[in-house]
Short mmCIF file of C-alpha atoms in Angstrom, two decimals:
data_model
loop_
_atom_site.label_atom_id
_atom_site.label_comp_id
_atom_site.label_asym_id
_atom_site.label_seq_id
_atom_site.Cartn_x
_atom_site.Cartn_y
_atom_site.Cartn_z
CA ILE A 1 21.86 -14.46 -72.59
CA ASP A 2 20.22 -17.85 -73.03
CA LYS A 3 16.47 -17.37 -72.57
CA ASN A 4 16.16 -21.05 -71.58
CA LEU A 5 18.21 -20.27 -68.47
CA PHE A 6 15.72 -17.57 -67.63
CA LYS A 7 12.78 -19.91 -68.27
CA ASP A 8 14.23 -22.46 -65.84
CA ARG A 9 14.54 -19.76 -63.21
CA VAL A 10 10.91 -18.72 -63.55
CA ASP A 11 9.54 -22.27 -63.87
CA ASP A 12 11.08 -23.21 -60.52
CA GLY A 13 9.48 -20.26 -58.72
CA LYS A 14 6.49 -20.07 -56.44
CA ALA A 15 4.09 -19.49 -59.35
CA ILE A 16 4.21 -18.88 -63.10
CA ILE A 17 1.73 -17.84 -65.73
CA ASP A 18 1.07 -20.47 -68.37
CA LYS A 19 1.00 -18.26 -71.44
CA THR A 20 -1.04 -20.77 -73.40
CA ASN A 21 -4.11 -20.75 -71.19
CA GLY A 22 -3.46 -18.14 -68.52
CA LYS A 23 -3.32 -20.60 -65.63
CA SER A 24 -1.53 -19.74 -62.45
CA VAL A 25 0.68 -22.69 -61.66
CA LYS A 26 2.12 -23.21 -58.19
CA THR A 27 5.36 -25.09 -57.73
CA ASP A 28 7.91 -25.60 -55.01
CA LYS A 29 9.73 -22.75 -53.34
CA GLY A 30 13.19 -23.75 -54.46
CA SER A 31 13.76 -20.94 -56.96
CA GLU A 32 15.04 -18.32 -54.58
CA SER A 33 17.63 -20.64 -53.08
CA LYS A 34 18.64 -21.84 -56.55
CA ASP A 35 19.09 -18.23 -57.71
CA THR A 36 21.24 -17.47 -54.67
CA GLU A 37 23.28 -20.62 -55.16
CA SER A 38 23.90 -19.83 -58.82
CA GLU A 39 24.96 -16.27 -58.03
CA GLU A 40 27.18 -17.43 -55.15
CA THR A 41 28.77 -20.12 -57.34
CA GLN A 42 29.62 -17.60 -60.05
CA LYS A 43 30.97 -15.20 -57.45
CA ASN A 44 33.18 -17.86 -55.83
CA ARG A 45 34.54 -19.01 -59.19
CA PHE A 46 35.43 -15.44 -60.12
CA ILE A 47 37.11 -14.71 -56.79
CA CYS A 48 39.11 -17.94 -56.97
CA SER A 49 40.18 -17.20 -60.53
CA ALA A 50 41.11 -13.59 -59.69
CA ILE A 51 43.25 -14.65 -56.73
CA LEU A 52 45.15 -17.14 -58.89
CA THR A 53 45.49 -14.71 -61.80
CA CYS A 54 46.88 -11.75 -59.85
CA PRO A 55 50.36 -13.28 -59.27
CA ILE A 56 50.58 -14.30 -62.95
CA PHE A 57 49.59 -10.81 -64.05
CA PHE A 58 52.09 -9.22 -61.62
CA ILE A 59 54.96 -11.41 -62.84
CA SER A 60 54.15 -10.68 -66.48
CA MET A 61 53.67 -6.92 -66.13
CA PHE A 62 56.90 -6.43 -64.22
CA SER A 63 58.85 -8.88 -66.40
CA ILE A 64 60.07 -11.05 -63.55
CA HIS A 65 61.97 -13.80 -65.32
CA SER A 66 63.34 -16.76 -63.38
CA SER A 67 62.83 -20.50 -63.29
CA PHE A 68 60.59 -20.13 -60.26
CA SER A 69 58.43 -17.38 -61.80
CA VAL A 70 57.97 -19.39 -64.99
CA PHE A 71 56.97 -22.50 -63.05
CA LEU A 72 54.61 -20.44 -60.86
CA GLN A 73 52.90 -18.94 -63.92
CA PHE A 74 52.55 -22.39 -65.46
CA LEU A 75 51.14 -23.89 -62.27
CA LEU A 76 48.63 -21.12 -61.51
CA SER A 77 47.42 -20.75 -65.10
CA THR A 78 46.95 -24.53 -65.33
CA VAL A 79 44.64 -24.40 -62.31
CA VAL A 80 42.73 -21.41 -63.72
CA VAL A 81 42.24 -22.85 -67.20
CA PHE A 82 41.61 -26.52 -66.39
CA THR A 83 39.93 -26.27 -63.00
CA VAL A 84 38.14 -22.95 -62.58
CA GLY A 85 37.60 -22.63 -66.32
CA PHE A 86 36.84 -26.29 -66.97
CA GLY A 87 33.17 -25.47 -67.60
CA PHE A 88 34.15 -23.44 -70.68
CA ILE A 89 36.23 -26.30 -72.07
CA LYS A 90 33.50 -28.86 -71.42
CA THR A 91 30.84 -26.73 -73.12
CA ALA A 92 33.14 -25.87 -76.01
CA THR A 93 33.88 -29.55 -76.59
CA SER A 94 30.18 -30.31 -76.78
CA GLN A 95 29.55 -27.35 -79.11
CA ILE A 96 32.31 -28.42 -81.47
CA ARG A 97 31.13 -32.04 -81.44
CA HIS A 98 27.67 -30.89 -82.50
CA LEU A 99 29.08 -28.40 -85.03
CA ALA A 100 27.45 -25.52 -83.16
CA PRO A 101 30.29 -23.31 -81.91
CA GLY A 102 29.34 -20.54 -79.50
CA MET A 103 30.88 -18.07 -77.08
CA ASP A 104 32.38 -20.81 -74.91
CA THR A 105 34.17 -22.13 -77.98
CA LEU A 106 35.83 -18.74 -78.49
CA ILE A 107 36.79 -18.56 -74.82
CA ALA A 108 38.30 -22.05 -74.86
CA ILE A 109 40.22 -21.37 -78.09
CA GLY A 110 41.51 -18.02 -76.85
CA ALA A 111 42.60 -19.22 -73.43
CA GLY A 112 43.81 -22.59 -74.69
CA SER A 113 45.93 -21.25 -77.55
CA ALA A 114 47.68 -18.76 -75.25
CA TYR A 115 48.26 -21.47 -72.66
CA PHE A 116 49.58 -24.18 -74.97
CA TYR A 117 51.75 -21.75 -76.96
CA SER A 118 53.35 -20.67 -73.67
CA VAL A 119 53.87 -24.28 -72.58
CA LEU A 120 55.46 -25.08 -75.93
CA ASN A 121 57.87 -22.15 -75.65
CA MET A 122 58.69 -22.98 -72.04
CA ILE A 123 59.47 -26.65 -72.69
CA THR A 124 60.95 -26.61 -76.18
CA TRP A 125 62.88 -23.37 -76.52
CA GLY A 126 62.93 -21.94 -73.00
CA ARG A 127 61.72 -18.57 -74.23
CA GLN A 128 60.81 -16.80 -71.03
CA ASN A 129 59.94 -13.62 -72.94
CA ASP A 130 57.36 -15.40 -75.09
CA LEU A 131 55.06 -16.65 -72.36
CA TYR A 132 51.37 -15.69 -72.35
CA PHE A 133 50.09 -17.50 -69.30
CA GLU A 134 48.62 -14.24 -68.01
CA THR A 135 46.54 -13.95 -71.18
CA SER A 136 44.91 -17.35 -70.75
CA ALA A 137 44.21 -16.67 -67.08
CA MET A 138 42.88 -13.16 -67.67
CA ILE A 139 40.48 -14.35 -70.37
CA ILE A 140 38.95 -16.85 -67.95
CA THR A 141 38.86 -14.37 -65.07
CA LEU A 142 37.21 -11.53 -67.00
CA ILE A 143 34.61 -13.82 -68.53
CA LEU A 144 33.81 -15.25 -65.10
CA PHE A 145 33.37 -11.70 -63.83
CA GLY A 146 30.90 -11.05 -66.65
CA ARG A 147 29.03 -14.27 -65.90
CA TYR A 148 28.79 -13.27 -62.23
CA LEU A 149 27.28 -9.90 -63.14
CA GLU A 150 24.87 -11.67 -65.49
CA SER A 151 23.73 -14.16 -62.83
CA LYS A 152 23.25 -11.29 -60.38
CA ALA A 153 21.03 -9.47 -62.87
CA LYS A 154 19.05 -12.65 -63.56
CA SER A 155 18.52 -13.22 -59.87
CA LYS A 156 17.09 -9.72 -59.41
CA ALA A 157 14.85 -10.02 -62.47
CA GLY A 158 13.62 -13.46 -61.37
CA ALA A 159 12.72 -12.09 -57.93
CA ALA A 160 10.87 -9.16 -59.52
CA ILE A 161 8.82 -11.49 -61.70
CA ARG A 162 7.93 -13.75 -58.77
CA LYS A 163 6.65 -10.72 -56.87
CA LEU A 164 4.56 -9.69 -59.87
CA VAL A 165 3.08 -13.18 -60.25
CA GLU A 166 2.15 -13.23 -56.57
CA LEU A 167 -0.09 -10.20 -57.14
CA ARG A 168 -2.61 -12.44 -58.89
CA PRO A 169 -5.08 -14.35 -56.71
CA ALA A 170 -5.28 -18.12 -57.13
CA ASN A 171 -9.10 -18.27 -57.31
CA ALA A 172 -12.08 -16.16 -58.37
CA MET A 173 -15.72 -16.07 -57.24
CA VAL A 174 -17.80 -16.22 -60.43
CA ILE A 175 -21.54 -16.31 -61.07
CA ARG A 176 -22.58 -19.25 -63.24
CA ASP A 177 -26.04 -20.73 -63.66
CA GLY A 178 -27.36 -18.14 -61.24
CA ARG A 179 -25.16 -19.11 -58.32
CA GLU A 180 -21.77 -18.12 -56.95
CA MET A 181 -18.91 -20.57 -57.22
CA GLU A 182 -15.19 -20.32 -56.51
CA ILE A 183 -13.00 -21.56 -59.34
CA PRO A 184 -9.26 -21.48 -60.15
CA ILE A 185 -8.20 -18.31 -61.92
CA GLY A 186 -7.16 -20.34 -64.96
CA GLN A 187 -10.79 -21.38 -65.56
CA VAL A 188 -12.14 -17.83 -65.77
CA VAL A 189 -13.16 -16.89 -69.31
CA VAL A 190 -13.99 -13.60 -70.99
CA GLY A 191 -17.55 -12.59 -70.16
CA ASP A 192 -17.67 -14.22 -66.72
CA GLU A 193 -19.30 -12.19 -63.96
CA ILE A 194 -17.05 -12.07 -60.89
CA ILE A 195 -17.78 -10.97 -57.33
CA ILE A 196 -14.96 -9.05 -55.65
CA ARG A 197 -15.25 -8.48 -51.90
CA PRO A 198 -13.33 -5.96 -49.74
CA GLY A 199 -9.65 -6.82 -49.34
CA GLU A 200 -9.56 -9.17 -52.33
CA LYS A 201 -7.32 -8.81 -55.36
CA MET A 202 -8.77 -8.34 -58.82
CA PRO A 203 -8.29 -11.66 -60.66
CA VAL A 204 -8.76 -10.32 -64.21
CA ASP A 205 -9.07 -7.12 -66.20
CA GLY A 206 -12.69 -6.10 -66.48
CA VAL A 207 -15.45 -3.53 -66.10
CA VAL A 208 -17.55 -2.83 -63.00
CA MET A 209 -21.16 -3.91 -63.58
CA ASP A 210 -22.61 -3.26 -60.14
CA GLY A 211 -21.47 -1.64 -56.89
CA LYS A 212 -19.01 1.03 -55.83
CA THR A 213 -15.62 0.80 -54.15
CA THR A 214 -12.13 2.23 -54.01
CA VAL A 215 -9.21 0.33 -55.51
CA ASN A 216 -5.53 0.40 -54.64
CA GLU A 217 -3.75 0.65 -58.00
CA SER A 218 -0.30 1.43 -56.64
CA MET A 219 1.15 -1.71 -58.24
CA LEU A 220 0.37 -0.16 -61.64
CA THR A 221 0.69 3.58 -61.11
CA GLY A 222 2.80 3.93 -57.98
CA GLU A 223 0.07 6.20 -56.57
CA SER A 224 -0.80 5.24 -53.00
CA MET A 225 -4.15 7.06 -52.93
CA PRO A 226 -7.12 4.74 -53.69
CA VAL A 227 -9.11 5.28 -56.88
CA ASP A 228 -12.91 5.45 -56.84
CA LYS A 229 -14.59 2.82 -58.99
CA GLY A 230 -18.23 2.60 -60.04
CA GLU A 231 -20.31 1.20 -62.88
CA LYS A 232 -18.54 1.04 -66.27
CA ASP A 233 -15.15 1.83 -64.71
CA GLU A 234 -12.21 -0.38 -65.67
CA ILE A 235 -10.36 -2.49 -63.14
CA PHE A 236 -7.08 -4.34 -63.60
CA SER A 237 -5.75 -7.69 -62.45
CA GLY A 238 -3.56 -7.52 -59.36
CA THR A 239 -5.06 -4.33 -57.94
CA ILE A 240 -6.72 -4.50 -54.52
CA ASN A 241 -10.37 -3.86 -53.74
CA ASN A 242 -10.49 -1.71 -50.62
CA ASN A 243 -13.93 -1.33 -49.06
CA GLY A 244 -16.88 -2.25 -51.25
CA THR A 245 -18.28 -5.37 -52.86
CA VAL A 246 -18.49 -5.07 -56.64
CA LYS A 247 -19.50 -7.29 -59.53
CA ILE A 248 -17.29 -7.08 -62.58
CA LYS A 249 -17.38 -8.54 -66.07
CA ALA A 250 -14.16 -10.15 -67.27
CA LYS A 251 -12.75 -8.48 -70.38
CA LYS A 252 -9.20 -9.87 -70.43
CA VAL A 253 -7.92 -13.04 -68.78
CA GLY A 254 -4.66 -14.98 -68.56
CA SER A 255 -1.80 -13.65 -70.66
CA GLU A 256 -3.95 -10.77 -71.98
CA THR A 257 -4.23 -9.01 -68.61
CA VAL A 258 -2.15 -5.96 -67.75
CA ILE A 259 -0.19 -7.81 -65.04
CA ALA A 260 0.67 -10.65 -67.47
CA ARG A 261 1.88 -8.14 -70.06
CA ILE A 262 4.03 -6.42 -67.43
CA ILE A 263 5.60 -9.78 -66.55
CA LYS A 264 6.26 -10.46 -70.25
CA THR A 265 7.85 -7.00 -70.62
CA VAL A 266 10.12 -7.60 -67.63
CA GLU A 267 11.08 -11.01 -69.05
CA ASP A 268 11.91 -9.52 -72.46
CA ALA A 269 13.91 -6.67 -70.91
CA GLN A 270 15.87 -9.06 -68.73
CA SER A 271 16.71 -11.47 -71.53
CA THR A 272 17.79 -8.58 -73.74
#
């Protein structure tokens, strides 16, 4: 799976984590619709290819030999290979031109050789028993089915990552020069003292310096019961402060926080 495809999916989402400085970046909300469109496109291409391939496969498996059946196989396989499967040919052409053959090159060679060998036999020698139109069509159809499953998995993983990113607040209330100020989460640095009020999300990983509260850590542990937090207790980015105001000291920010590492783990698992 091309990790750049995954990067595009995340970059177009509601928010991403800039791994270089830990900033939370907000963008347009087009990702979800783009994911759906991509998945729907792959699904439609597969269905179209399967519908066209079934008659070819049926004729070949049951050895139905006639002028009409040969012409029908030729016609349907031509549509499958050069219309539905045109994307493979286009990509393969580019890969060969840049001397960087890939999977699409193999697909195009496999489907194309079966198709053109069959056309040659049909036109030159009239060998109805040596036609492999079903092979060229089946290669395209099965690969399209795999691509559809892949796009479906990517869509689910992209949605999961967007939900994880949304757990982080956009701003944090820090104490600098003896006064409270609200700053973007990307500007928080290790050692900053942060005020967390009831109902707010923890912006960073840190340690409670003052105050007591209960924290909802279900996003990390799955446990719905709140956890008591007091001085010197650890808190984690993305968890929710329930009922007390606390002052914490930032220990990990940006890509070093637990929530950022979870997002990176999900990304790695998905790309693998």
